[in-house]
mmCIF file with all atom_site columns, C-alpha atoms in Angstrom:
data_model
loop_
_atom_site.group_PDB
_atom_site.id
_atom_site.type_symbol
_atom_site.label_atom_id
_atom_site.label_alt_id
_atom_site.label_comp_id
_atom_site.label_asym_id
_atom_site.label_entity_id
_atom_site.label_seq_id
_atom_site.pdbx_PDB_ins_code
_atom_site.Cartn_x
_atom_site.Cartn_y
_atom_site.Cartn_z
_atom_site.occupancy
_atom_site.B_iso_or_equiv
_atom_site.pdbx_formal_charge
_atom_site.auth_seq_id
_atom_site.auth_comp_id
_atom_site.auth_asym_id
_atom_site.auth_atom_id
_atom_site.pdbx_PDB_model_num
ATOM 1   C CA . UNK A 1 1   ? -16.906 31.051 17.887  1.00 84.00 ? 28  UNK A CA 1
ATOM 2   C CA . UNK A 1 2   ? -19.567 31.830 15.454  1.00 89.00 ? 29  UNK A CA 1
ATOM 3   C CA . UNK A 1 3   ? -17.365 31.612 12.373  1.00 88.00 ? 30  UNK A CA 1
ATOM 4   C CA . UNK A 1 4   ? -16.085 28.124 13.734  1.00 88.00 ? 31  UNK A CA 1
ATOM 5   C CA . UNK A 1 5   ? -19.731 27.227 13.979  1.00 91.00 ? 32  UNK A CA 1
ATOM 6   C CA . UNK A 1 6   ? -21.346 28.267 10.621  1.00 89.00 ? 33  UNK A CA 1
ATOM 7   C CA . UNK A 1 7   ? -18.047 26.958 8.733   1.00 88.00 ? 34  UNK A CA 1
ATOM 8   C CA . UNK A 1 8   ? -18.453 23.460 10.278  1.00 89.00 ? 35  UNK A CA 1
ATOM 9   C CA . UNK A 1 9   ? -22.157 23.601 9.054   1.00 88.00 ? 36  UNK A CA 1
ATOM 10  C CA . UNK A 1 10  ? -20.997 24.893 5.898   1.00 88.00 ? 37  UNK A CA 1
ATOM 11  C CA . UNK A 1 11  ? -18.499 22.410 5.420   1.00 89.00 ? 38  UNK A CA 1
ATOM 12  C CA . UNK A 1 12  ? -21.176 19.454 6.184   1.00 86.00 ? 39  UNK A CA 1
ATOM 13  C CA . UNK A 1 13  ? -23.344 20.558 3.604   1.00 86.00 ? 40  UNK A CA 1
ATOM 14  C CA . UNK A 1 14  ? -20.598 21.175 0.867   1.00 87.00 ? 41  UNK A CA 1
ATOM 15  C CA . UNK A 1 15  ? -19.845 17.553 1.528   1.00 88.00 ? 42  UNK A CA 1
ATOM 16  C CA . UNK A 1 16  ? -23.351 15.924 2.094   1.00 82.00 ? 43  UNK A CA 1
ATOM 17  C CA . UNK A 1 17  ? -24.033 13.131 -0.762  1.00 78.00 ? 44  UNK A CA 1
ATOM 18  C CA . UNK A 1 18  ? -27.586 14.580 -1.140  1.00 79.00 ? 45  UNK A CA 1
ATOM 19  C CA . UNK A 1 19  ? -28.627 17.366 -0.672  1.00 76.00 ? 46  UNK A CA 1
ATOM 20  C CA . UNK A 1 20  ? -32.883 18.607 0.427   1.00 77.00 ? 47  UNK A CA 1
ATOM 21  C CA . UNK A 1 21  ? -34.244 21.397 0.025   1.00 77.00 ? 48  UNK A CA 1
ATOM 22  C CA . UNK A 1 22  ? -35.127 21.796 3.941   1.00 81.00 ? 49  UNK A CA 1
ATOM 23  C CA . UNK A 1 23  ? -31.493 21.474 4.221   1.00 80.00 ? 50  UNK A CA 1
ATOM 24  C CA . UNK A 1 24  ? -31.729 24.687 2.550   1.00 83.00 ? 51  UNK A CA 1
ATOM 25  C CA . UNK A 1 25  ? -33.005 26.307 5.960   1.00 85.00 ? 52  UNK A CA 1
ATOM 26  C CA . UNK A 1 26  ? -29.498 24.795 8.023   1.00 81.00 ? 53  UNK A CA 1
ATOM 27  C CA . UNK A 1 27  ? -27.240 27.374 6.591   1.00 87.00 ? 54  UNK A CA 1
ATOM 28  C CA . UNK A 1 28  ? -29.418 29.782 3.897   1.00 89.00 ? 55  UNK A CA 1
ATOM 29  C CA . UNK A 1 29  ? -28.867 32.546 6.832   1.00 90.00 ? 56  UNK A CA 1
ATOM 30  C CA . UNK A 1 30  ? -25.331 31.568 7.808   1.00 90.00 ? 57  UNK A CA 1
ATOM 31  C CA . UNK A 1 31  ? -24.109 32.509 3.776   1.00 92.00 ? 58  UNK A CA 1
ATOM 32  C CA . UNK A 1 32  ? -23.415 36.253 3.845   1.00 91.00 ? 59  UNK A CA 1
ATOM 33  C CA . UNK A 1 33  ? -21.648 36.331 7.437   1.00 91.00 ? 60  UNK A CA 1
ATOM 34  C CA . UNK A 1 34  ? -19.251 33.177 5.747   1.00 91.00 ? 61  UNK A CA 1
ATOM 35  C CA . UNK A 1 35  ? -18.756 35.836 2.546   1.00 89.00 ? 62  UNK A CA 1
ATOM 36  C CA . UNK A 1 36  ? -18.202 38.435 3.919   1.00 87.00 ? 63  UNK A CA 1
ATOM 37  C CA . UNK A 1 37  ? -15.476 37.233 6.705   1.00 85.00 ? 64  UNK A CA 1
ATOM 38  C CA . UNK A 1 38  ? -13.662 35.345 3.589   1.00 74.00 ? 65  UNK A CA 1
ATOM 39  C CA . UNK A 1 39  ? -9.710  36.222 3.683   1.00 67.00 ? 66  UNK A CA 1
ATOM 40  C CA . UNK A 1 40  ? -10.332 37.419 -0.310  1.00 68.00 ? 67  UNK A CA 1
ATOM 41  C CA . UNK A 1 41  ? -10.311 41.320 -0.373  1.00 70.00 ? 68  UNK A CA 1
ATOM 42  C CA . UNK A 1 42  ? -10.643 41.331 -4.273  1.00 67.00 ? 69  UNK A CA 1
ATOM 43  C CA . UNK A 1 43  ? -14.121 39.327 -3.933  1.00 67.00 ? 70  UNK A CA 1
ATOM 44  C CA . UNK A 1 44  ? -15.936 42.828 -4.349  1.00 82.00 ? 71  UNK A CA 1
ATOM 45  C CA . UNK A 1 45  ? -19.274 42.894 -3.088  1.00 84.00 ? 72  UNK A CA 1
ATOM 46  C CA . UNK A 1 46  ? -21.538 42.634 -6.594  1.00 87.00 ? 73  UNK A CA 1
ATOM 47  C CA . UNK A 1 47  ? -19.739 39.430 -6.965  1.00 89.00 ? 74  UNK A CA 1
ATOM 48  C CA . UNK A 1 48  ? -20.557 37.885 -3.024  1.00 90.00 ? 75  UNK A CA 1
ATOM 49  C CA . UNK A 1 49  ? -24.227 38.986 -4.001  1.00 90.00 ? 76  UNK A CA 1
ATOM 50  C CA . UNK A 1 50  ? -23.967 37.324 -6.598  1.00 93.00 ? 77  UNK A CA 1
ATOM 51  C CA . UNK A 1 51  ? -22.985 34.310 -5.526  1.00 92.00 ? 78  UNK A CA 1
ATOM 52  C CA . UNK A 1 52  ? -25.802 34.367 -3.112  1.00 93.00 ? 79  UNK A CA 1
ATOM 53  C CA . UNK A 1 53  ? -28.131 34.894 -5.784  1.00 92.00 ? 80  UNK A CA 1
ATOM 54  C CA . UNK A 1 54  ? -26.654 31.953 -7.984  1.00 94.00 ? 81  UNK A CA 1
ATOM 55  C CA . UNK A 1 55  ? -27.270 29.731 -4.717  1.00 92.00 ? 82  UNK A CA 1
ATOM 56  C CA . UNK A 1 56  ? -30.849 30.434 -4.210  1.00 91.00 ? 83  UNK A CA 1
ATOM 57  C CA . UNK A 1 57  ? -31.510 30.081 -8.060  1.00 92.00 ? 84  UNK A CA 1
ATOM 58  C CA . UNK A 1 58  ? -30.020 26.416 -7.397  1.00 90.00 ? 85  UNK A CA 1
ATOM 59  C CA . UNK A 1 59  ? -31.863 25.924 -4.505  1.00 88.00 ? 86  UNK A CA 1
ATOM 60  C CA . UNK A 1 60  ? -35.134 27.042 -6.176  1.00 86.00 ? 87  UNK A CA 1
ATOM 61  C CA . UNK A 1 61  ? -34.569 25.229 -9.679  1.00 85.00 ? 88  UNK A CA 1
ATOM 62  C CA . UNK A 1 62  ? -36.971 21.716 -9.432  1.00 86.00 ? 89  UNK A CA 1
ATOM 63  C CA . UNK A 1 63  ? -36.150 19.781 -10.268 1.00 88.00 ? 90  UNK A CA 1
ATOM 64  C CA . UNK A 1 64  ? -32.501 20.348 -10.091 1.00 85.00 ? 91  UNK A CA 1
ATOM 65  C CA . UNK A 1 65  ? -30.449 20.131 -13.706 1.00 88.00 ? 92  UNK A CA 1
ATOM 66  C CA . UNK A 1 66  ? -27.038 20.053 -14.272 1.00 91.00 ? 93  UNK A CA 1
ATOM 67  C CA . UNK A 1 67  ? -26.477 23.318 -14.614 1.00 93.00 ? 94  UNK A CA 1
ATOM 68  C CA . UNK A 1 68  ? -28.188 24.320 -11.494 1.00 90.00 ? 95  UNK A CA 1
ATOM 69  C CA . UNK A 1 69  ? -26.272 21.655 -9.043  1.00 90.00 ? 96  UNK A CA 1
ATOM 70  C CA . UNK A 1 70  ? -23.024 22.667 -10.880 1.00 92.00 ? 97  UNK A CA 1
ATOM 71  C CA . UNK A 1 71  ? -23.582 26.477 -10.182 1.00 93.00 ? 98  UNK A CA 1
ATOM 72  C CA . UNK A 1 72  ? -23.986 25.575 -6.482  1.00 92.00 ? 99  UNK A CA 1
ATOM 73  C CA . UNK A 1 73  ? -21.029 23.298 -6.110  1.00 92.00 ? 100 UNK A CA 1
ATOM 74  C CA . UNK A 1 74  ? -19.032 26.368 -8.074  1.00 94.00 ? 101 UNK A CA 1
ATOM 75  C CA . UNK A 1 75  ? -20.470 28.757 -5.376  1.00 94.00 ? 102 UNK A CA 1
ATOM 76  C CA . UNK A 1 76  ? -19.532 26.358 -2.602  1.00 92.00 ? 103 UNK A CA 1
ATOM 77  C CA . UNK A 1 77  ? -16.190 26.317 -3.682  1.00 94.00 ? 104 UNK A CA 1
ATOM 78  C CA . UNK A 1 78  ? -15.756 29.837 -3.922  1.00 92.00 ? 105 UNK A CA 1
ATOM 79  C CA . UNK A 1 79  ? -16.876 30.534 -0.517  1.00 91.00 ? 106 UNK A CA 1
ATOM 80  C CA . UNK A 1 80  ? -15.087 27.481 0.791   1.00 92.00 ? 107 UNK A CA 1
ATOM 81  C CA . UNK A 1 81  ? -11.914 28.891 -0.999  1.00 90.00 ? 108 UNK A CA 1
ATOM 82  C CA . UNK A 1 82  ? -12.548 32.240 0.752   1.00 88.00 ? 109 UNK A CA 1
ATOM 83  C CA . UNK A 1 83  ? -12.600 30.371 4.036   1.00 88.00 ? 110 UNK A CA 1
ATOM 84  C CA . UNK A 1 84  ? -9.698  28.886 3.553   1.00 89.00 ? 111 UNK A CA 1
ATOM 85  C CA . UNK A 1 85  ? -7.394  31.929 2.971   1.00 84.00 ? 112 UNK A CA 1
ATOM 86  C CA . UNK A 1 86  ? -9.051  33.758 5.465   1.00 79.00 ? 113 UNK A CA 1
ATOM 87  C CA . UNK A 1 87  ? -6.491  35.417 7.961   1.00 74.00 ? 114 UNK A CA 1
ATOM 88  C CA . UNK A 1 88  ? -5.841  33.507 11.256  1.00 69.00 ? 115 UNK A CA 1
ATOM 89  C CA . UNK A 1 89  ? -8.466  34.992 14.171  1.00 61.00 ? 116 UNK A CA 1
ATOM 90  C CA . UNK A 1 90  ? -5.142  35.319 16.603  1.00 59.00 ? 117 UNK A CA 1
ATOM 91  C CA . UNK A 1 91  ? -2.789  36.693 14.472  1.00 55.00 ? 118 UNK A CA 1
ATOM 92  C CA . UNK A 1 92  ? -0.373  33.779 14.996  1.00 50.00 ? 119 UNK A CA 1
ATOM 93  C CA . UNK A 1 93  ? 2.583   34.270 13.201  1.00 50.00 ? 120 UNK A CA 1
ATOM 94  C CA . UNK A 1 94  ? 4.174   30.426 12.709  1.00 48.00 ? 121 UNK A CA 1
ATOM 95  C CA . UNK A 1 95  ? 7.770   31.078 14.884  1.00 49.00 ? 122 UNK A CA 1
ATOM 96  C CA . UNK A 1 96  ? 6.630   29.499 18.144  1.00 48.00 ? 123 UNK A CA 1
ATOM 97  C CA . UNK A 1 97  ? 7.706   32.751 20.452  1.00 50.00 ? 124 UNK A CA 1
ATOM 98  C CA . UNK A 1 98  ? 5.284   35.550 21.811  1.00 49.00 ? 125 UNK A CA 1
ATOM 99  C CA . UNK A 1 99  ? 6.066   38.494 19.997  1.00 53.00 ? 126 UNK A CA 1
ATOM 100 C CA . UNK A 1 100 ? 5.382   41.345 23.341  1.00 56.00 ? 127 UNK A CA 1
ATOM 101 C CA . UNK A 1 101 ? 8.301   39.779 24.860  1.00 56.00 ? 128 UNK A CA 1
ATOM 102 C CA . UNK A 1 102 ? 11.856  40.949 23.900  1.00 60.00 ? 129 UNK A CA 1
ATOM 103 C CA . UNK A 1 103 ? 14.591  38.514 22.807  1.00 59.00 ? 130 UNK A CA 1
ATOM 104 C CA . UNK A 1 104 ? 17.639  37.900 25.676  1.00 66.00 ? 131 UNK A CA 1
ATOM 105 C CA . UNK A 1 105 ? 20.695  38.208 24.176  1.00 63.00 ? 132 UNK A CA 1
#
């Protein structure tokens, strides 16, 4: 329930036309639970800190420059990639039948 909650934050601010920096606040604390529950396993850990680092130089840069609002739309997608390929919470496994039951032959 959380994830469902922080991603659809997430999502909102990925997509907002502009951005504040009390916006900042909405998901600042939501950022490592969303990197570390990504679906990538290679995303070692140096490279999720850094990303979080990356997004609070953005955040902090005034005013913003080019380079800083690209970095954060780069980090966004990362994590937003991550999300995406995340594995499903209940294991579905796309073939329609319950697999504790056995097949009648």
């Amino acid at each position: 329930m959380v994830l469902i909650l922080f991603t659809s934050n997430f999502i909102g601010m990925c997509f907002s036309r502009s951005l504040h920096y009390q916006f900042y606040v909405w998901y600042f604390h939501t950022l490592p639970y969303l990197l570390w529950s990504g679906g990538v396993k290679k995303l070692a850990h140096l490279l999720r800190v850094l990303i979080l680092g990356l997004i609070e130089l953005s955040w902090n840069t005034y005013p913003s420059t080019v380079y800083s609002s690209a970095a954060l739309h780069v980090c966004h997608l990362i994590i937003l990639v991550s999300l995406w390929l995340a594995p499903t919470l209940h294991g579905h496994h796309g073939d329609g039948e319950r697999q504790d039951k056995p097949k009648r032959q």
